[in-house]
Coordinates of C-alpha atoms in Angstrom, one line a residue:
M1 CA 78.3 -13.4 -34.2
N2 CA 74.7 -13.0 -35.4
K3 CA 73.5 -9.6 -36.3
I4 CA 70.9 -7.9 -38.5
I5 CA 72.0 -5.1 -40.8
S6 CA 69.2 -3.0 -42.2
T7 CA 69.4 -0.6 -45.1
F8 CA 66.8 2.0 -45.8
T9 CA 66.7 3.9 -49.1
G10 CA 64.4 5.9 -51.2
I11 CA 62.6 5.0 -54.4
A12 CA 64.5 2.9 -56.9
L13 CA 63.4 4.0 -60.4
F14 CA 63.3 0.6 -62.0
A15 CA 61.3 -2.5 -62.0
C16 CA 61.7 -6.4 -61.8
A17 CA 60.6 -9.3 -64.1
C18 CA 60.1 -13.0 -63.9
N19 CA 57.7 -14.5 -66.4
Q20 CA 57.7 -17.8 -64.5
S21 CA 56.2 -21.0 -64.7
T22 CA 53.9 -26.2 -61.9
N23 CA 48.0 -35.1 -52.6
N24 CA 51.3 -34.4 -51.3
N25 CA 53.6 -37.5 -51.7
Q26 CA 55.6 -37.9 -48.6
N27 CA 59.2 -38.9 -48.5
N28 CA 61.2 -38.8 -45.3
G29 CA 64.7 -39.2 -46.6
A30 CA 67.1 -39.3 -49.5
D31 CA 67.0 -42.3 -51.9
S32 CA 69.6 -45.0 -51.3
A33 CA 71.9 -43.7 -54.1
S34 CA 72.2 -40.3 -52.6
Q35 CA 72.6 -41.7 -49.1
Q36 CA 75.6 -43.7 -50.3
V37 CA 77.2 -40.7 -52.0
T38 CA 76.6 -38.2 -49.2
A39 CA 77.8 -40.6 -46.5
A40 CA 81.1 -41.0 -48.4
A41 CA 81.6 -37.3 -48.7
K42 CA 80.2 -36.4 -45.2
V43 CA 77.5 -34.4 -46.8
P44 CA 74.4 -33.6 -44.7
V45 CA 71.2 -35.4 -45.7
F46 CA 68.7 -32.7 -46.7
N47 CA 65.5 -32.8 -44.6
A48 CA 62.6 -32.5 -47.0
D49 CA 60.1 -32.6 -44.1
S50 CA 61.7 -29.4 -42.8
A51 CA 61.7 -27.7 -46.2
Y52 CA 58.0 -28.6 -46.6
A53 CA 57.2 -27.1 -43.2
F54 CA 59.0 -23.9 -44.1
T55 CA 57.1 -23.7 -47.4
A56 CA 53.7 -24.3 -45.6
K57 CA 54.6 -21.6 -43.0
Q58 CA 55.1 -19.0 -45.7
V59 CA 51.7 -19.9 -47.3
S60 CA 50.0 -19.6 -43.9
F61 CA 50.7 -15.8 -44.0
G62 CA 48.5 -15.5 -47.1
P63 CA 49.7 -14.1 -50.5
R64 CA 53.0 -12.2 -49.8
I65 CA 52.2 -9.1 -51.9
A66 CA 53.7 -5.7 -51.6
N67 CA 51.6 -3.2 -49.7
T68 CA 49.6 -6.0 -47.9
P69 CA 49.8 -7.0 -44.2
A70 CA 51.3 -10.4 -45.2
Q71 CA 54.5 -8.7 -46.6
P72 CA 56.0 -7.3 -43.4
K73 CA 54.7 -10.3 -41.3
C74 CA 56.3 -12.9 -43.5
A75 CA 59.5 -10.8 -43.8
E76 CA 59.9 -10.6 -40.0
W77 CA 59.4 -14.3 -39.7
L78 CA 62.1 -15.0 -42.3
I79 CA 64.5 -12.6 -40.6
Q80 CA 63.9 -14.2 -37.2
E81 CA 64.4 -17.7 -38.7
L82 CA 67.7 -16.8 -40.3
K83 CA 69.1 -14.6 -37.5
P84 CA 70.2 -17.5 -35.2
L85 CA 71.5 -19.5 -38.1
A86 CA 73.6 -17.2 -40.2
D87 CA 76.8 -15.2 -39.3
T88 CA 75.2 -12.0 -40.5
V89 CA 71.7 -11.2 -41.7
Y90 CA 71.3 -8.1 -43.9
V91 CA 67.9 -6.5 -44.5
Q92 CA 67.4 -4.1 -47.4
R93 CA 64.3 -2.0 -47.0
T94 CA 63.6 0.2 -50.0
T95 CA 60.9 1.4 -52.3
V96 CA 60.8 0.3 -56.0
M97 CA 58.6 1.6 -58.7
G98 CA 56.0 -0.8 -60.1
P99 CA 55.0 -1.1 -63.7
K100 CA 52.2 1.5 -63.3
K101 CA 54.6 3.9 -61.6
Q102 CA 53.2 2.9 -58.2
P103 CA 55.7 2.9 -55.3
L104 CA 56.1 -0.5 -53.7
P105 CA 57.8 -1.4 -50.5
C106 CA 60.5 -4.0 -51.0
I107 CA 62.3 -6.1 -48.4
N108 CA 65.3 -8.1 -49.5
I109 CA 66.9 -10.4 -46.9
I110 CA 70.5 -11.7 -47.2
A111 CA 71.9 -14.4 -44.9
T112 CA 75.7 -14.8 -45.0
F113 CA 77.7 -17.8 -43.9
N114 CA 81.5 -17.8 -43.4
P115 CA 81.7 -14.1 -44.5
D116 CA 85.6 -14.0 -44.6
A117 CA 85.8 -16.8 -47.2
K118 CA 86.9 -15.6 -50.6
Q119 CA 85.3 -18.4 -52.5
R120 CA 81.5 -17.9 -52.4
I121 CA 78.3 -19.3 -53.8
L122 CA 75.1 -17.2 -54.0
L123 CA 71.8 -19.0 -53.6
L124 CA 68.7 -17.0 -54.3
S125 CA 64.9 -17.2 -54.5
H126 CA 62.0 -14.7 -54.4
W127 CA 59.7 -14.8 -51.4
D128 CA 56.9 -12.6 -52.7
T129 CA 53.7 -13.7 -54.5
R130 CA 52.2 -12.5 -57.7
P131 CA 49.3 -10.1 -56.9
H132 CA 46.7 -11.9 -59.1
A133 CA 46.3 -15.3 -60.7
D134 CA 46.5 -14.0 -64.2
Q135 CA 46.7 -17.5 -65.8
D136 CA 43.7 -18.9 -64.0
A137 CA 41.0 -20.4 -66.2
F138 CA 38.2 -19.2 -64.0
D139 CA 39.0 -15.9 -62.3
K140 CA 42.2 -14.0 -63.2
T141 CA 41.5 -11.4 -60.5
K142 CA 41.9 -13.8 -57.5
Q143 CA 45.0 -13.9 -55.4
M144 CA 47.0 -17.2 -55.1
D145 CA 49.1 -18.9 -52.4
G146 CA 52.3 -19.1 -54.4
A147 CA 53.3 -22.3 -52.8
D148 CA 55.6 -23.4 -55.6
D149 CA 56.2 -20.1 -57.2
G150 CA 58.1 -18.4 -54.4
A151 CA 57.6 -20.4 -51.2
S152 CA 59.2 -23.7 -52.3
G153 CA 62.5 -22.1 -53.2
V154 CA 62.6 -20.2 -50.0
G155 CA 61.7 -23.3 -48.1
V156 CA 64.7 -25.1 -49.6
L157 CA 67.0 -22.2 -48.7
L158 CA 65.8 -22.0 -45.1
E159 CA 66.5 -25.7 -44.7
T160 CA 69.9 -25.1 -46.4
A161 CA 70.6 -22.4 -43.8
R162 CA 69.8 -24.8 -41.0
E163 CA 72.2 -27.4 -42.4
L164 CA 74.9 -24.7 -42.9
H165 CA 74.6 -23.7 -39.3
A166 CA 74.7 -27.3 -38.0
Q167 CA 77.6 -28.5 -40.1
K168 CA 80.2 -25.9 -40.9
Q169 CA 82.2 -25.9 -44.2
G170 CA 85.0 -23.9 -45.6
I171 CA 83.5 -21.9 -48.4
G172 CA 81.3 -18.8 -48.2
V173 CA 77.6 -19.1 -48.9
D174 CA 75.1 -16.3 -49.2
L175 CA 71.3 -16.7 -49.3
L176 CA 69.4 -13.9 -51.0
L177 CA 65.7 -13.8 -50.6
T178 CA 64.3 -11.2 -52.9
D179 CA 61.0 -9.3 -52.8
V180 CA 58.7 -7.8 -55.4
E181 CA 59.8 -10.2 -58.1
D182 CA 56.4 -11.1 -59.5
Y183 CA 54.6 -7.8 -59.6
G184 CA 55.4 -7.1 -63.3
I185 CA 53.4 -7.1 -66.5
S186 CA 54.3 -8.9 -69.7
E187 CA 54.4 -5.7 -71.7
E188 CA 57.3 -4.5 -69.7
E189 CA 60.0 -7.1 -69.3
N190 CA 62.0 -5.2 -66.7
S191 CA 58.9 -4.6 -64.5
F192 CA 59.6 -8.0 -62.9
C193 CA 62.4 -8.9 -60.5
L194 CA 62.4 -5.5 -58.8
G195 CA 64.1 -6.6 -55.6
T196 CA 66.9 -8.4 -57.5
Q197 CA 67.5 -5.4 -59.7
Y198 CA 67.8 -3.2 -56.6
W199 CA 70.2 -5.7 -54.9
A200 CA 72.3 -6.0 -58.1
K201 CA 72.8 -2.2 -58.1
N202 CA 73.1 -2.0 -54.3
P203 CA 74.7 -5.3 -53.0
H204 CA 74.6 -5.9 -49.3
V205 CA 78.4 -5.7 -49.3
K206 CA 80.2 -3.2 -51.5
G207 CA 81.9 -4.9 -54.4
Y208 CA 80.2 -8.2 -53.5
K209 CA 81.2 -11.1 -55.8
A210 CA 80.5 -14.8 -55.9
N211 CA 82.0 -17.6 -58.0
Y212 CA 78.5 -18.4 -59.3
G213 CA 74.9 -18.2 -58.3
I214 CA 72.0 -20.7 -58.2
L215 CA 68.4 -19.4 -58.6
L216 CA 65.6 -21.5 -57.2
D217 CA 62.2 -20.8 -58.7
M218 CA 59.4 -23.3 -58.7
V219 CA 61.3 -26.2 -57.2
G220 CA 58.7 -28.0 -55.1
A221 CA 55.9 -29.3 -57.3
R222 CA 55.0 -33.0 -57.9
G223 CA 56.6 -34.3 -61.1
S224 CA 58.7 -31.3 -61.7
Q225 CA 61.3 -31.4 -64.5
F226 CA 64.2 -28.9 -64.6
F227 CA 65.5 -28.4 -68.1
M228 CA 68.7 -26.5 -68.9
E229 CA 67.3 -22.9 -69.5
A230 CA 68.9 -21.2 -72.4
G231 CA 69.9 -18.0 -70.7
S232 CA 71.5 -20.0 -67.9
Q233 CA 73.5 -22.0 -70.5
Q234 CA 74.7 -18.8 -72.0
Y235 CA 76.0 -17.2 -68.8
A236 CA 76.7 -20.1 -66.4
Y237 CA 77.0 -23.3 -68.4
G238 CA 79.9 -24.6 -66.4
P239 CA 78.4 -24.5 -62.9
M240 CA 75.0 -25.4 -64.3
K241 CA 76.3 -28.6 -65.9
M242 CA 78.2 -29.5 -62.8
F243 CA 75.0 -29.2 -60.8
W244 CA 73.0 -31.3 -63.3
D245 CA 75.8 -33.9 -63.2
V246 CA 75.7 -34.1 -59.4
A247 CA 71.9 -34.4 -59.5
N248 CA 72.1 -37.2 -62.0
R249 CA 74.8 -39.1 -60.0
L250 CA 72.6 -38.8 -57.0
G251 CA 69.8 -40.6 -58.9
Y252 CA 67.6 -37.5 -59.7
S253 CA 67.7 -37.8 -63.5
D254 CA 63.9 -37.8 -63.7
Y255 CA 64.0 -34.2 -62.3
F256 CA 67.2 -32.7 -63.9
R257 CA 67.1 -33.1 -67.6
Y258 CA 70.0 -32.2 -69.9
E259 CA 67.7 -31.0 -72.7
N260 CA 67.5 -27.3 -73.5
N261 CA 64.0 -25.9 -72.9
G262 CA 64.1 -23.9 -76.1
S263 CA 64.0 -20.3 -74.9
A264 CA 65.5 -18.0 -72.4
I265 CA 63.4 -17.0 -69.4
T266 CA 63.3 -13.5 -67.8
D267 CA 63.9 -14.3 -64.2
D268 CA 66.0 -13.1 -61.3
H269 CA 69.2 -14.8 -62.7
V270 CA 69.1 -12.4 -65.7
Y271 CA 69.9 -9.4 -63.5
V272 CA 72.4 -11.2 -61.4
N273 CA 74.2 -12.2 -64.7
T274 CA 74.0 -8.8 -66.5
M275 CA 74.0 -6.3 -63.6
A276 CA 76.0 -8.0 -60.9
N277 CA 78.2 -10.0 -63.3
I278 CA 77.9 -13.2 -61.3
P279 CA 77.4 -16.3 -63.5
T280 CA 74.0 -17.6 -62.3
F281 CA 71.7 -20.4 -63.5
D282 CA 68.0 -20.9 -63.0
I283 CA 66.4 -24.1 -61.6
I284 CA 62.8 -23.7 -62.7
A285 CA 60.1 -26.3 -63.5
L286 CA 59.1 -26.4 -67.1
Q287 CA 57.2 -28.7 -69.4
P288 CA 59.0 -30.4 -72.3
N289 CA 57.5 -27.9 -74.7
G290 CA 59.0 -25.0 -72.8
N291 CA 55.8 -23.9 -71.2
F292 CA 55.5 -23.4 -67.4
A293 CA 53.7 -25.9 -65.2
P294 CA 49.9 -25.9 -65.4
H295 CA 49.5 -24.4 -61.9
W296 CA 51.8 -21.4 -62.7
H297 CA 50.1 -18.1 -61.8
T298 CA 46.8 -19.9 -61.0
Q299 CA 44.8 -20.5 -57.8
N300 CA 46.1 -24.1 -58.1
D301 CA 49.5 -23.0 -56.9
N302 CA 48.9 -24.2 -53.3
M303 CA 50.3 -26.7 -50.9
S304 CA 48.5 -29.6 -52.7
V305 CA 51.1 -29.4 -55.5
I306 CA 54.1 -29.5 -53.2
D307 CA 55.9 -32.9 -53.1
K308 CA 58.7 -33.7 -50.6
R309 CA 60.4 -35.8 -53.2
T310 CA 61.0 -32.8 -55.4
L311 CA 62.2 -30.7 -52.5
Q312 CA 64.6 -33.6 -51.7
A313 CA 66.0 -33.8 -55.2
V314 CA 66.8 -30.1 -55.3
G315 CA 67.9 -29.8 -51.7
Q316 CA 70.1 -32.9 -51.6
T317 CA 71.9 -31.8 -54.8
I318 CA 72.6 -28.4 -53.2
M319 CA 74.0 -30.1 -50.1
Q320 CA 76.3 -32.3 -52.3
V321 CA 77.5 -29.3 -54.3
I322 CA 78.2 -27.1 -51.3
Y323 CA 79.9 -29.7 -49.1
A324 CA 81.7 -31.9 -51.7
Q325 CA 82.4 -30.1 -55.0
P326 CA 81.4 -26.4 -55.0
F327 CA 83.9 -25.3 -57.7
E328 CA 84.5 -28.4 -59.8
Y329 CA 83.5 -27.3 -63.3

């Protein structure tokens, strides 16, 4: 049964923080190594074309910033995309307090698959856009598309939802799309990830638990590398290493690197780990020196940086983990 459950609440007196970091190369399918592995395990082949289209659609709404027309329009589109795919879609509509004590509308969307399963995986990504390109070299007051920082992770999760609907599996999977993640300021660490902080205190299902969580943040740019983020290693090393091992077996070692990036990042996974007590790791593009990608929080974060090969590497690994070895760590 498909249904939408909406929750309306008052102002949540806390904020959310993710100091994040990255010619479109076309790739219409998985590489031969991943095709062989997925065929043997009856794992769906992730459709990077579809994930790319989902990413572009989000960008077409314009910057998805709280208190702008793009916010409710994109939220409604996300809900309508997920409604026919998931068993249940929950919508949390609330108000969070921004870093300057301004009330901000927040819309979290949760799509649940196989809700009665006890063993569950949480997949999450933020769908909002930072209100200004504060790292831009030319004009830090301009808005940005947020193609990689936000839209790419959601694009991968929407395609994951389509695959979960098309090919059922035995475990439970929950997709959490969080809002008002990137509205914060560097002086106040907890002013980022407001939607995730709200969800962690007010889960869509009372007492919600998952075996582990996977955060997707900046997972679509050309040439991305995903190092093992220090906070993720601290809280969720087992499932994180399992995921990296699967990716490397599938032939994606150029993307998923075993090196530590050198520092912990304040991102949505921090609050899932510390507030919801679900071990969660972050897949986020970084440079070898630990800095974010050059397009991070700049006007260059547009569809020109999105590469289907990167979407494929992340999405196919998710497929392999969900369908073949979700709890092998």
